[in-house]
């Protein structure tokens, strides 16, 4: 059965670690839907959140194969019921005076932040669940979006 | 007290590398020089380590593979950058799939030129990443000692496998105060050795309740050095056993508990017992590969499956497992034996299996001649390391090379690498120079790495190459017969090579055998000689001669 899976990996910050992990997906013809990686509070330790759609058994096999990589410390399959999952996006909009009330409404509704505004070009930051970001992008269709970027999902298990 | 502070001596990376190889008790390296690895050769020259010059890097790494299998420690090979490194790829994949510990060292172009498509530059790390257990580009002198120490540790622990280290030439040449005391630090690498007690208890309970249990074992028994524990366990529990291709020589063919080999080229009875009759299958040290289990939905379909393996990723990879046990076979079976002895578990009435040795091998195209040849080889009552290549002869050898003194077969099980047999036999001899080696090949496989025969001549290796010659790619013909309605294409060699003349040209001996009566005497003569020898067995003509002699007896 194909389904959405979120896998987190805690890794040592070593050259090639991204390559080692991503080839485990690509050799099976799996497209990674989103992949985020960044430092943690521990120096030298980074963390991946990978979202991928596919057969559950094959994804479990990929998780086990990633666990075998020498520089991978910990792997986990997460689902919504036991984890917080957030996404972050920045969007560049072209606007004119008449759009300002609508933009302000959206900013309030989604708790967004204005990052930059000049010459009728605005950069706004949104964060929230994947569903919320989907809604944001839907609502933004009424404006002229010049550029946008989504980070992909970040996930963390709740509790200890 | 002297005021002088003892300064750590600065030495080159190459010198530090060779020094570490010596502390790792490396006595033999198989390799090929090139521009980027010459600094290592300069140090090897003075080191007392025996360097064996292959004629192709693929030969070198298969030699290291054969050496590792016999010596039960990592084989070491050395290649240069670019084509040297790419020529190792097949050998790395071979070692990866058969879990053979190898430390492969490659020279790389100077670090400041990496990425410029310089002469003999390839991205060795990314090319070899999926065919190694681990690999590392050693870019900084301070990383050299921990990288080498880690490489040996990773290659030879947990599920064994090949590790490659890539050394830029400047790192090899640079003088640096290498700290040989530095410890390896691998927080992400902790192979599970001891089995989970709860799972072990569940497995024992399941076996105890079973009416018709079977043990299925593979090459993991060797890798874990667990033959004694394995035999003790099955004798104690009185469970019949079947093996995979990699499990030759662990139990005698005539042992009352031994049923046969499973898989596409296995014994009919072994497949039937596992797939239809068994109510519990205890798989030990096998990755349940596709050629063993064949159709996943039919495999052990009436059985609960217990799977013991060192590698957690093997559990449930090809088929669902009821009771997984992750751990080292030797440790886990010792634990199981202790619990069995405490509880006195043995099957009250061992189930009876009609022990019929019929195989799934095709007997077309003079194939049964191979059985005669392997029987004659097996009659030689002395220790021999026997390697195979890949194809029909490999499958026949797996059934009919039965002398425990010649086993396990050194064979390319996972990757099916044609051209493996000859260099692997040469490597095996360097691991155990008191024992002659025999390499079994088809004419197709032999021609994939035949250049390495000269290495046997140079080193006066008591090597016998047995070529099961059908003047074609026999396994391809078999497949075209079975699956392509006999549409034969590209499997015939139109020009026949004289392998005996080839042997002589290289300074060895060669024999052509075209009739049955010469088989035994020629093999015995070759094995007892110290001169590398090729015996070219013409299967078709031997088969005809056998029929003729039968006719003359009849008339």
XYZ file of C-alpha atoms in Angstrom:
715
model
C 0.000 0.000 0.000
C 1.374 3.367 -0.992
C 1.238 5.991 1.675
C 2.864 9.127 2.995
C 5.712 8.410 5.371
C 7.805 10.728 7.457
C 11.224 9.483 8.457
C 13.630 11.344 10.707
C 17.322 10.603 10.886
C 19.902 11.854 13.305
C 23.301 11.844 11.637
C 26.915 12.755 12.168
C 27.844 15.796 10.120
C 30.177 14.093 7.644
C 30.807 14.658 3.948
C 28.650 12.458 1.762
C 26.009 11.645 4.346
C 23.240 13.245 2.267
C 24.359 11.302 -0.785
C 24.436 8.015 1.140
C 20.895 8.528 2.374
C 19.378 9.781 -0.865
C 20.771 6.910 -2.965
C 18.844 4.458 -0.809
C 15.659 6.077 -2.118
C 16.744 6.699 -5.679
C 17.982 3.125 -6.291
C 14.414 1.971 -5.668
C 12.968 4.643 -7.927
C 11.452 6.527 -5.004
C 10.941 10.252 -5.271
C 11.630 12.161 -2.107
C 8.772 14.631 -1.675
C 10.615 16.765 0.785
C 13.881 16.608 2.606
C 15.085 19.020 5.216
C 18.372 18.915 7.000
C 19.931 21.169 9.572
C 22.048 21.310 12.684
C 20.739 20.315 16.096
C 21.737 21.726 19.489
C 24.581 19.191 19.598
C 27.664 20.262 17.638
C 28.428 17.820 14.830
C 24.948 16.289 14.829
C 22.442 17.081 12.103
C 18.933 15.945 11.577
C 16.964 14.988 8.478
C 13.215 14.934 8.014
C 12.310 13.052 4.861
C 8.805 12.745 3.437
C 8.250 10.095 0.837
C 5.312 8.220 -0.637
C 5.537 4.539 -1.261
C 5.027 0.988 -0.167
C 5.192 0.718 3.598
C 7.340 -2.417 3.635
C 9.834 -0.932 1.185
C 10.040 2.293 3.191
C 10.682 0.303 6.355
C 13.450 -1.479 4.446
C 14.918 1.884 3.414
C 14.792 3.084 7.026
C 16.643 -0.033 8.154
C 19.219 0.402 5.393
C 19.777 4.027 6.439
C 20.211 2.896 10.033
C 23.063 0.712 8.781
C 24.990 3.695 7.419
C 27.976 4.312 9.640
C 27.229 8.019 10.115
C 23.535 7.574 10.910
C 22.887 7.568 14.641
C 19.152 7.135 14.927
C 16.181 6.664 12.618
C 12.470 6.853 13.277
C 9.209 6.558 11.367
C 6.816 9.257 12.594
C 3.116 9.810 12.115
C 0.924 12.756 13.004
C -0.560 11.165 16.103
C 2.764 11.068 17.917
C 4.662 14.007 16.463
C 4.539 17.688 15.684
C 5.123 18.422 12.036
C 5.694 21.916 10.718
C 6.584 23.537 7.471
C 7.977 26.940 6.672
C 7.575 29.004 3.478
C 8.572 32.408 2.127
C 6.718 34.006 -0.730
C 7.440 37.057 -2.880
C 4.334 38.929 -4.081
C 3.762 41.779 -6.484
C 1.052 44.022 -5.147
C -0.540 47.426 -5.564
C -2.405 49.638 -3.091
C -5.777 48.001 -3.611
C -4.400 44.582 -2.388
C -3.226 45.873 0.990
C -6.385 45.106 3.007
C -6.536 41.544 1.626
C -2.879 40.978 2.343
C -3.282 42.212 5.883
C -6.221 39.876 6.314
C -4.156 36.886 5.191
C -1.244 37.868 7.389
C -3.572 37.972 10.387
C -5.348 34.768 9.475
C -2.202 32.691 9.064
C -0.008 34.423 11.605
C 2.450 35.348 8.865
C 5.333 37.829 9.062
C 6.284 40.524 6.592
C 10.003 40.234 5.920
C 10.540 42.860 3.255
C 8.573 45.363 1.244
C 9.842 47.650 -1.507
C 8.614 48.926 -4.870
C 5.323 47.077 -4.508
C 7.127 43.790 -3.950
C 6.564 42.029 -0.679
C 8.223 39.013 0.975
C 6.102 37.175 3.540
C 6.938 34.259 5.820
C 4.440 31.528 6.745
C 4.804 28.548 9.023
C 2.507 25.799 10.166
C 1.339 22.333 9.351
C 1.606 21.046 5.833
C -2.168 21.467 5.445
C -1.984 25.081 6.546
C 0.770 25.846 4.066
C -1.335 24.208 1.356
C -4.187 26.573 2.277
C -1.832 29.551 2.235
C -0.677 28.709 -1.271
C -4.259 28.267 -2.353
C -5.220 31.688 -1.010
C -2.189 33.307 -2.594
C -3.455 32.426 -6.047
C -5.392 35.691 -6.075
C -2.081 37.608 -6.069
C 0.781 37.711 -8.457
C 3.360 35.389 -6.835
C 6.842 36.109 -8.182
C 8.781 33.488 -6.250
C 8.156 31.008 -3.475
C 9.957 28.349 -1.503
C 8.758 25.746 0.989
C 11.167 24.056 3.366
C 9.357 20.761 3.456
C 8.310 19.133 6.646
C 10.160 19.275 9.956
C 9.057 16.646 12.437
C 9.664 15.866 16.076
C 8.202 13.190 18.320
C 6.055 14.520 21.137
C 6.822 13.745 24.788
C 10.042 12.061 25.935
C 65.017 14.870 33.474
C 65.811 16.251 30.140
C 64.333 19.562 29.129
C 63.822 18.273 25.677
C 60.197 17.557 24.856
C 59.748 14.349 22.900
C 58.412 15.545 19.614
C 56.088 13.270 17.659
C 57.970 12.404 14.517
C 56.524 13.760 11.318
C 56.129 11.101 8.640
C 54.356 10.971 5.299
C 50.785 9.744 4.982
C 51.972 6.793 2.906
C 54.428 5.784 5.591
C 51.763 6.103 8.293
C 49.392 3.985 6.200
C 51.919 1.186 5.726
C 52.867 1.338 9.409
C 49.205 0.861 10.335
C 48.819 -2.014 7.873
C 51.657 -3.723 9.702
C 50.033 -3.188 13.093
C 46.880 -4.708 11.577
C 49.061 -7.747 10.723
C 48.509 -7.369 6.998
C 50.971 -9.801 5.387
C 49.749 -9.679 1.772
C 48.360 -6.942 -0.472
C 46.964 -7.494 -3.946
C 47.320 -4.499 -6.181
C 48.294 -2.583 -9.246
C 50.352 0.622 -9.326
C 49.532 3.913 -10.979
C 50.479 7.561 -10.722
C 48.301 8.347 -7.732
C 49.198 5.425 -5.486
C 52.963 5.337 -6.102
C 53.725 6.971 -2.732
C 52.196 3.856 -1.098
C 54.308 1.566 -3.288
C 57.432 3.458 -2.271
C 56.684 2.606 1.372
C 55.470 -0.953 0.686
C 58.807 -1.678 -0.983
C 60.541 -1.255 2.384
C 57.831 -2.802 4.544
C 58.187 -6.575 4.317
C 54.522 -6.821 3.294
C 54.141 -9.202 0.364
C 52.700 -7.330 -2.620
C 51.095 -9.434 -5.343
C 50.918 -7.720 -8.689
C 47.743 -8.700 -10.510
C 47.231 -7.983 -14.209
C 43.976 -6.103 -13.768
C 42.546 -4.434 -10.678
C 39.497 -6.698 -10.813
C 41.894 -9.626 -10.433
C 43.486 -7.949 -7.406
C 40.234 -7.437 -5.546
C 38.960 -10.971 -6.249
C 42.301 -12.235 -4.932
C 41.739 -10.203 -1.762
C 38.250 -11.729 -1.620
C 39.518 -15.325 -1.896
C 42.224 -14.518 0.644
C 39.697 -13.082 3.123
C 37.389 -16.087 2.848
C 40.175 -18.533 3.675
C 42.121 -16.425 6.184
C 38.968 -15.201 7.937
C 40.323 -11.676 8.162
C 40.149 -8.687 5.814
C 41.820 -9.003 2.435
C 43.607 -5.839 1.331
C 43.835 -4.539 -2.220
C 45.359 -1.424 -3.693
C 44.565 0.441 -6.896
C 45.263 3.794 -8.420
C 42.828 6.596 -9.212
C 40.498 6.724 -12.218
C 40.441 3.431 -14.126
C 42.189 1.699 -11.222
C 39.294 2.612 -8.980
C 36.551 1.832 -11.510
C 38.103 -1.578 -12.151
C 37.538 -2.392 -8.485
C 33.803 -1.809 -8.654
C 32.764 -5.356 -9.634
C 34.972 -6.804 -6.924
C 33.544 -4.483 -4.295
C 29.996 -5.421 -5.277
C 30.951 -9.083 -5.170
C 32.336 -8.739 -1.639
C 29.359 -6.631 -0.577
C 26.801 -9.238 -1.648
C 28.726 -12.148 -0.145
C 29.650 -10.197 3.051
C 33.396 -10.601 2.593
C 35.687 -8.312 4.614
C 37.929 -6.322 2.291
C 39.846 -3.105 2.825
C 40.326 -1.489 -0.590
C 42.814 1.371 -0.856
C 42.825 3.728 -3.807
C 45.115 6.567 -4.727
C 43.381 9.781 -5.750
C 44.676 12.796 -7.632
C 45.981 15.684 -5.454
C 43.223 17.263 -3.354
C 43.589 20.721 -4.903
C 42.757 19.229 -8.321
C 39.727 17.165 -7.292
C 36.700 18.130 -9.340
C 38.663 19.488 -12.286
C 38.391 16.318 -14.411
C 42.120 15.935 -14.085
C 43.966 13.021 -15.681
C 42.787 9.702 -14.186
C 40.257 11.404 -11.956
C 36.911 9.825 -11.121
C 34.572 10.488 -8.212
C 35.637 7.265 -6.564
C 33.616 7.775 -3.370
C 30.296 8.304 -5.123
C 30.947 5.528 -7.633
C 31.729 2.997 -4.935
C 29.240 4.185 -2.304
C 26.455 1.673 -3.052
C 28.864 -1.256 -3.375
C 30.745 -0.756 -0.119
C 29.750 -1.152 3.509
C 31.482 2.174 4.032
C 33.918 4.407 2.189
C 35.808 7.584 2.905
C 37.863 10.185 1.101
C 40.761 10.943 3.426
C 41.192 14.645 2.695
C 43.089 15.692 5.810
C 46.253 14.182 7.226
C 44.794 14.112 10.755
C 41.940 11.857 9.555
C 44.245 9.212 8.114
C 44.897 7.132 11.234
C 41.278 6.993 12.451
C 40.068 6.274 8.895
C 42.349 3.263 8.506
C 41.591 1.918 11.977
C 37.864 2.343 11.346
C 38.086 0.673 7.940
C 39.485 -2.554 9.396
C 37.001 -2.499 12.249
C 33.968 -1.896 10.024
C 35.020 -4.417 7.354
C 35.466 -7.233 9.835
C 32.683 -6.750 12.385
C 28.914 -7.027 12.384
C 27.842 -8.044 8.901
C 31.222 -8.090 7.201
C 31.869 -6.301 3.953
C 34.167 -4.159 1.836
C 35.389 -0.729 2.966
C 37.190 1.610 0.575
C 39.544 4.455 1.480
C 40.503 7.019 -1.145
C 43.803 8.862 -0.530
C 44.689 12.021 -2.490
C 48.332 11.938 -3.483
C 49.218 15.059 -1.472
C 47.821 13.486 1.703
C 50.073 10.491 1.040
C 53.115 12.695 0.491
C 52.569 15.251 3.220
C 54.685 14.951 6.373
C 52.545 15.123 9.461
C 52.720 14.186 13.149
C 50.247 11.299 12.875
C 48.853 10.261 16.214
C 48.831 6.472 16.157
C 47.141 6.336 19.559
C 44.008 8.079 18.310
C 40.982 5.908 18.987
C 38.230 5.213 16.516
C 34.958 6.959 17.241
C 31.931 5.482 15.503
C 28.875 6.380 17.568
C 26.507 5.289 14.793
C 27.993 1.816 14.417
C 27.013 -0.744 17.032
C 26.298 -4.168 15.532
C 23.933 -6.239 17.654
C 25.760 -9.316 18.898
C 23.642 -10.779 21.672
C 20.157 -11.894 20.677
C 17.059 -10.584 22.421
C 16.247 -13.069 25.208
C 12.479 -12.798 24.735
C 12.788 -13.591 21.031
C 15.132 -16.507 21.712
C 12.620 -17.942 24.196
C 9.770 -17.528 21.714
C 11.836 -19.275 19.039
C 12.612 -22.207 21.331
C 8.951 -22.510 22.329
C 7.906 -22.497 18.681
C 10.470 -25.151 17.775
C 9.396 -27.244 20.738
C 5.778 -27.210 19.576
C 6.673 -27.926 15.956
C 5.860 -31.284 14.446
C 7.913 -30.894 11.273
C 10.558 -28.206 11.793
C 13.388 -27.521 9.370
C 16.544 -25.465 9.733
C 17.568 -23.494 6.644
C 21.138 -22.246 6.799
C 23.495 -20.191 4.649
C 26.991 -18.771 4.540
C 26.428 -16.700 7.678
C 27.482 -19.767 9.668
C 31.013 -19.356 8.262
C 31.085 -15.607 8.618
C 30.207 -15.945 12.280
C 32.594 -18.872 12.714
C 29.718 -20.834 14.211
C 29.970 -24.304 12.634
C 30.468 -26.066 15.973
C 27.543 -24.305 17.628
C 25.373 -24.964 14.591
C 26.103 -28.703 14.487
C 25.670 -29.002 18.234
C 22.320 -27.250 18.029
C 20.822 -29.377 15.265
C 22.069 -32.602 16.836
C 20.642 -31.625 20.184
C 17.284 -30.634 18.731
C 17.339 -33.353 16.029
C 16.018 -30.970 13.384
C 16.578 -31.798 9.691
C 18.466 -29.137 7.756
C 18.564 -27.655 4.263
C 21.145 -25.237 2.960
C 21.523 -22.418 0.474
C 24.231 -22.197 -2.184
C 26.576 -20.449 0.268
C 26.269 -23.199 2.871
C 28.497 -25.889 1.285
C 30.661 -27.909 3.634
C 28.998 -26.965 6.909
C 27.415 -30.386 7.279
C 28.369 -33.619 5.488
C 26.221 -34.635 2.527
C 25.576 -38.039 4.112
C 24.628 -36.697 7.519
C 21.249 -38.191 8.513
C 19.916 -34.709 9.281
C 20.939 -33.213 5.925
C 18.248 -33.011 3.260
C 19.737 -30.921 0.454
C 19.983 -27.495 -1.087
C 17.012 -25.220 -1.752
C 16.464 -22.858 -4.630
C 16.285 -22.745 -8.400
C 19.264 -25.099 -8.724
C 18.621 -27.012 -5.535
C 17.251 -30.432 -4.628
C 13.589 -31.136 -5.299
C 13.130 -32.690 -1.876
C 14.704 -29.714 -0.060
C 12.354 -27.281 -1.771
C 9.356 -29.505 -1.094
C 10.175 -29.915 2.589
C 10.553 -26.171 3.104
C 7.703 -24.999 0.925
C 5.069 -27.635 1.652
C 5.841 -29.910 4.567
C 7.538 -27.869 7.263
C 5.470 -26.238 10.009
C 8.416 -24.201 11.308
C 11.392 -22.980 9.285
C 14.346 -21.686 11.298
C 16.484 -19.644 8.880
C 20.031 -19.088 10.134
C 22.656 -16.897 8.481
C 20.877 -16.552 5.156
C 19.441 -13.443 3.558
C 16.663 -15.505 1.976
C 17.751 -14.347 -1.458
C 15.496 -14.672 -4.490
C 17.391 -17.629 -6.009
C 16.922 -19.519 -2.756
C 13.311 -18.774 -1.929
C 12.082 -18.502 -5.560
C 8.395 -17.558 -5.417
C 7.854 -15.498 -2.284
C 4.197 -16.461 -1.893
C 5.025 -20.160 -2.052
C 8.040 -20.069 0.229
C 7.445 -21.949 3.480
C 3.758 -21.324 3.017
C 2.648 -23.671 5.807
C 5.363 -22.653 8.232
C 6.100 -20.126 10.906
C 9.444 -18.567 10.078
C 12.141 -17.788 12.615
C 15.005 -15.741 11.172
C 18.374 -15.343 12.887
C 20.744 -12.869 11.230
C 23.366 -10.316 12.232
C 21.826 -7.701 9.936
C 18.471 -6.236 11.062
C 17.797 -5.015 7.516
C 17.670 -8.636 6.308
C 14.720 -9.411 8.571
C 11.539 -9.206 6.545
C 13.328 -7.920 3.436
C 12.086 -10.604 1.062
C 9.414 -12.393 3.111
C 7.536 -11.621 6.343
C 9.133 -13.145 9.439
C 7.227 -14.403 12.485
C 10.078 -14.425 14.972
C 13.129 -12.298 14.170
C 16.348 -12.695 16.140
C 19.057 -10.143 15.390
C 22.472 -11.134 16.614
C 25.693 -12.967 15.977
C 24.929 -16.595 15.110
C 27.700 -17.975 17.301
C 26.496 -16.031 20.350
C 22.815 -16.690 19.800
C 23.176 -20.414 19.108
C 25.388 -20.797 22.193
C 22.574 -19.194 24.170
C 19.978 -21.440 22.514
C 22.058 -24.560 23.218
C 22.386 -23.614 26.880
C 18.631 -23.193 27.195
C 17.959 -26.450 25.326
C 20.329 -28.352 27.582
C 18.647 -26.928 30.672
C 15.237 -27.945 29.402
C 16.334 -31.073 27.595
C 14.556 -30.108 24.406
C 14.722 -32.488 21.552
C 12.033 -33.513 19.163
C 10.616 -36.704 20.645
C 10.153 -38.300 17.255
C 12.309 -36.755 14.559
C 10.244 -36.627 11.414
C 11.317 -38.842 8.588
C 12.192 -37.446 5.206
C 12.663 -39.596 2.154
C 16.190 -38.568 1.297
C 16.237 -38.436 -2.460
C 19.128 -36.461 -3.975
C 17.358 -35.520 -7.228
C 18.275 -31.979 -8.290
C 16.689 -29.333 -10.455
C 19.799 -29.207 -12.666
C 19.260 -29.551 -16.390
C 21.000 -32.633 -17.774
C 21.046 -31.379 -21.350
C 24.190 -30.637 -23.340
C 26.533 -33.150 -21.745
C 26.119 -31.578 -18.325
C 26.293 -34.893 -16.423
C 29.955 -35.174 -17.464
C 30.571 -32.454 -14.905
C 29.283 -34.773 -12.202
C 31.899 -37.374 -13.174
C 34.642 -34.748 -13.133
C 33.612 -33.383 -9.721
C 33.299 -36.901 -8.320
C 36.879 -37.592 -9.409
C 38.039 -34.341 -7.826
C 36.155 -35.173 -4.630
C 37.927 -38.529 -4.460
C 41.249 -36.779 -3.870
C 41.767 -37.225 -0.164
C 43.681 -34.112 0.796
C 42.936 -30.519 1.717
C 42.238 -28.351 -1.335
C 40.688 -24.903 -1.613
C 38.211 -25.055 -4.465
C 36.797 -21.955 -6.136
C 34.188 -21.733 -8.844
C 33.205 -19.291 -11.522
C 29.630 -18.616 -12.499
C 27.338 -20.664 -14.677
C 26.330 -24.290 -15.098
C 29.559 -25.664 -13.650
C 29.000 -23.611 -10.485
C 25.651 -25.249 -9.845
C 26.941 -28.731 -10.585
C 29.963 -28.146 -8.365
C 27.622 -27.057 -5.610
C 26.011 -30.498 -5.653
C 28.871 -32.793 -6.574
C 31.975 -31.328 -4.926
C 31.282 -33.142 -1.699
C 34.633 -33.800 -0.059
C 34.596 -31.853 3.236
C 38.341 -31.321 2.828
C 37.608 -29.241 -0.285
C 34.807 -27.162 1.195
C 33.402 -24.539 1.522
C 33.401 -23.741 -2.150
C 34.815 -20.279 -2.735
C 32.047 -19.043 -4.964
C 30.418 -15.810 -6.057
C 26.934 -16.367 -4.695
C 25.252 -13.003 -4.593
C 26.666 -11.085 -7.525
C 27.309 -14.067 -9.788
C 30.593 -12.630 -11.027
C 32.014 -14.467 -14.023
C 35.798 -14.272 -13.822
C 35.852 -14.593 -10.038
C 37.143 -18.152 -9.776
C 40.755 -17.897 -10.955
C 41.815 -14.801 -8.985
C 39.867 -16.008 -5.921
C 41.773 -19.313 -5.995
C 45.070 -17.420 -6.233
C 44.071 -15.272 -3.250
C 43.054 -18.378 -1.313
C 46.492 -19.872 -1.828
C 48.207 -16.793 -0.383
C 46.019 -17.191 2.698
C 47.038 -20.848 3.079
C 50.155 -21.663 1.035
C 50.353 -25.248 2.352
C 47.205 -26.217 0.509
C 46.831 -26.554 -3.266
C 44.040 -24.673 -4.992
C 41.643 -25.706 -7.731
C 39.628 -23.248 -9.778
C 36.554 -24.587 -11.545
C 35.508 -22.586 -14.593
C 33.448 -22.656 -17.683
C 35.186 -21.503 -20.846
C 33.096 -18.301 -20.740
C 33.944 -17.393 -17.151
C 37.614 -18.310 -17.507
C 38.067 -15.877 -20.371
C 36.842 -13.004 -18.210
C 39.974 -12.905 -16.040
C 42.335 -15.417 -17.649
C 45.196 -12.907 -17.552
C 45.638 -13.650 -13.835
C 46.980 -17.147 -14.633
C 50.394 -15.529 -15.010
C 50.266 -14.556 -11.310
C 50.052 -18.258 -10.423
C 53.054 -18.970 -12.649
C 55.105 -16.115 -11.192
C 54.437 -17.271 -7.659
C 54.676 -21.029 -8.377
C 51.214 -21.614 -7.022
C 49.972 -25.211 -6.973
C 46.916 -24.225 -8.961
C 44.771 -26.408 -11.166
C 42.274 -24.696 -13.403
C 39.560 -27.118 -14.448
C 37.705 -25.794 -17.479
C 34.354 -27.431 -18.110
C 34.425 -26.561 -21.757
C 31.281 -26.587 -23.862
C 32.589 -23.944 -26.293
C 29.686 -21.751 -25.394
C 27.886 -19.964 -22.591
C 26.093 -23.021 -21.289
C 23.867 -21.307 -18.756
C 22.689 -18.838 -21.403
C 21.866 -21.735 -23.694
C 19.937 -23.362 -20.824
C 17.924 -20.176 -20.282
C 17.257 -19.795 -24.019
C 16.105 -23.421 -24.107
C 13.725 -22.950 -21.183
C 12.435 -19.416 -21.585
C 13.025 -18.360 -25.211
C 11.654 -21.402 -27.071
C 15.134 -22.506 -27.991
C 15.885 -19.313 -29.879
C 19.633 -19.569 -29.522
C 21.674 -16.443 -29.933
C 25.039 -15.066 -28.832
C 25.931 -18.032 -26.671
C 28.242 -19.882 -29.030
C 31.951 -19.098 -29.273
C 32.723 -19.559 -32.948
C 36.497 -19.661 -32.494
C 37.824 -22.270 -30.075
C 40.643 -21.159 -27.818
C 43.370 -23.652 -27.058
C 43.581 -23.261 -23.298
C 46.446 -25.721 -23.115
C 48.517 -23.585 -25.472
C 47.516 -20.544 -23.430
C 48.765 -22.283 -20.274
C 52.050 -23.135 -21.954
C 52.444 -19.630 -23.351
C 52.243 -18.344 -19.808
C 54.763 -20.875 -18.519
C 52.301 -23.358 -17.029
C 51.104 -26.770 -18.134
C 48.035 -27.691 -20.115
C 46.097 -30.900 -20.715
C 43.272 -31.561 -23.135
C 40.900 -34.256 -21.964
C 38.416 -35.654 -24.451
C 37.571 -39.054 -22.966
C 36.230 -40.365 -19.668
C 39.106 -42.596 -18.656
C 41.603 -39.722 -18.478
C 39.528 -37.572 -16.115
C 40.664 -38.884 -12.734
C 44.332 -39.410 -13.551
C 44.717 -35.967 -15.123
C 43.144 -34.172 -12.183
C 45.290 -36.106 -9.681
C 48.461 -35.406 -11.653
C 47.680 -31.690 -11.845
C 46.725 -31.268 -8.194
C 49.914 -32.992 -7.077
C 52.129 -30.910 -9.335
C 53.444 -27.553 -8.191
C 53.189 -26.135 -11.688
C 50.066 -24.115 -12.469
C 48.015 -26.274 -14.794
C 44.955 -25.873 -16.957
C 42.883 -28.937 -17.769
C 40.519 -28.375 -20.654
C 37.665 -30.876 -20.388
C 35.767 -31.138 -23.655
C 32.344 -31.990 -22.265
C 30.705 -32.980 -25.551
C 33.485 -35.340 -26.602
C 33.802 -36.854 -23.141
C 30.073 -37.482 -23.173
C 30.337 -39.186 -26.580
C 33.275 -41.295 -25.425
C 31.261 -42.419 -22.403
C 28.418 -43.509 -24.679
C 30.856 -45.315 -26.982
C 32.415 -47.237 -24.140
C 28.957 -48.153 -22.850
C 28.119 -49.461 -26.327
C 31.292 -51.514 -26.506
C 30.467 -53.074 -23.139
C 27.010 -53.904 -24.398
C 28.121 -55.528 -27.645
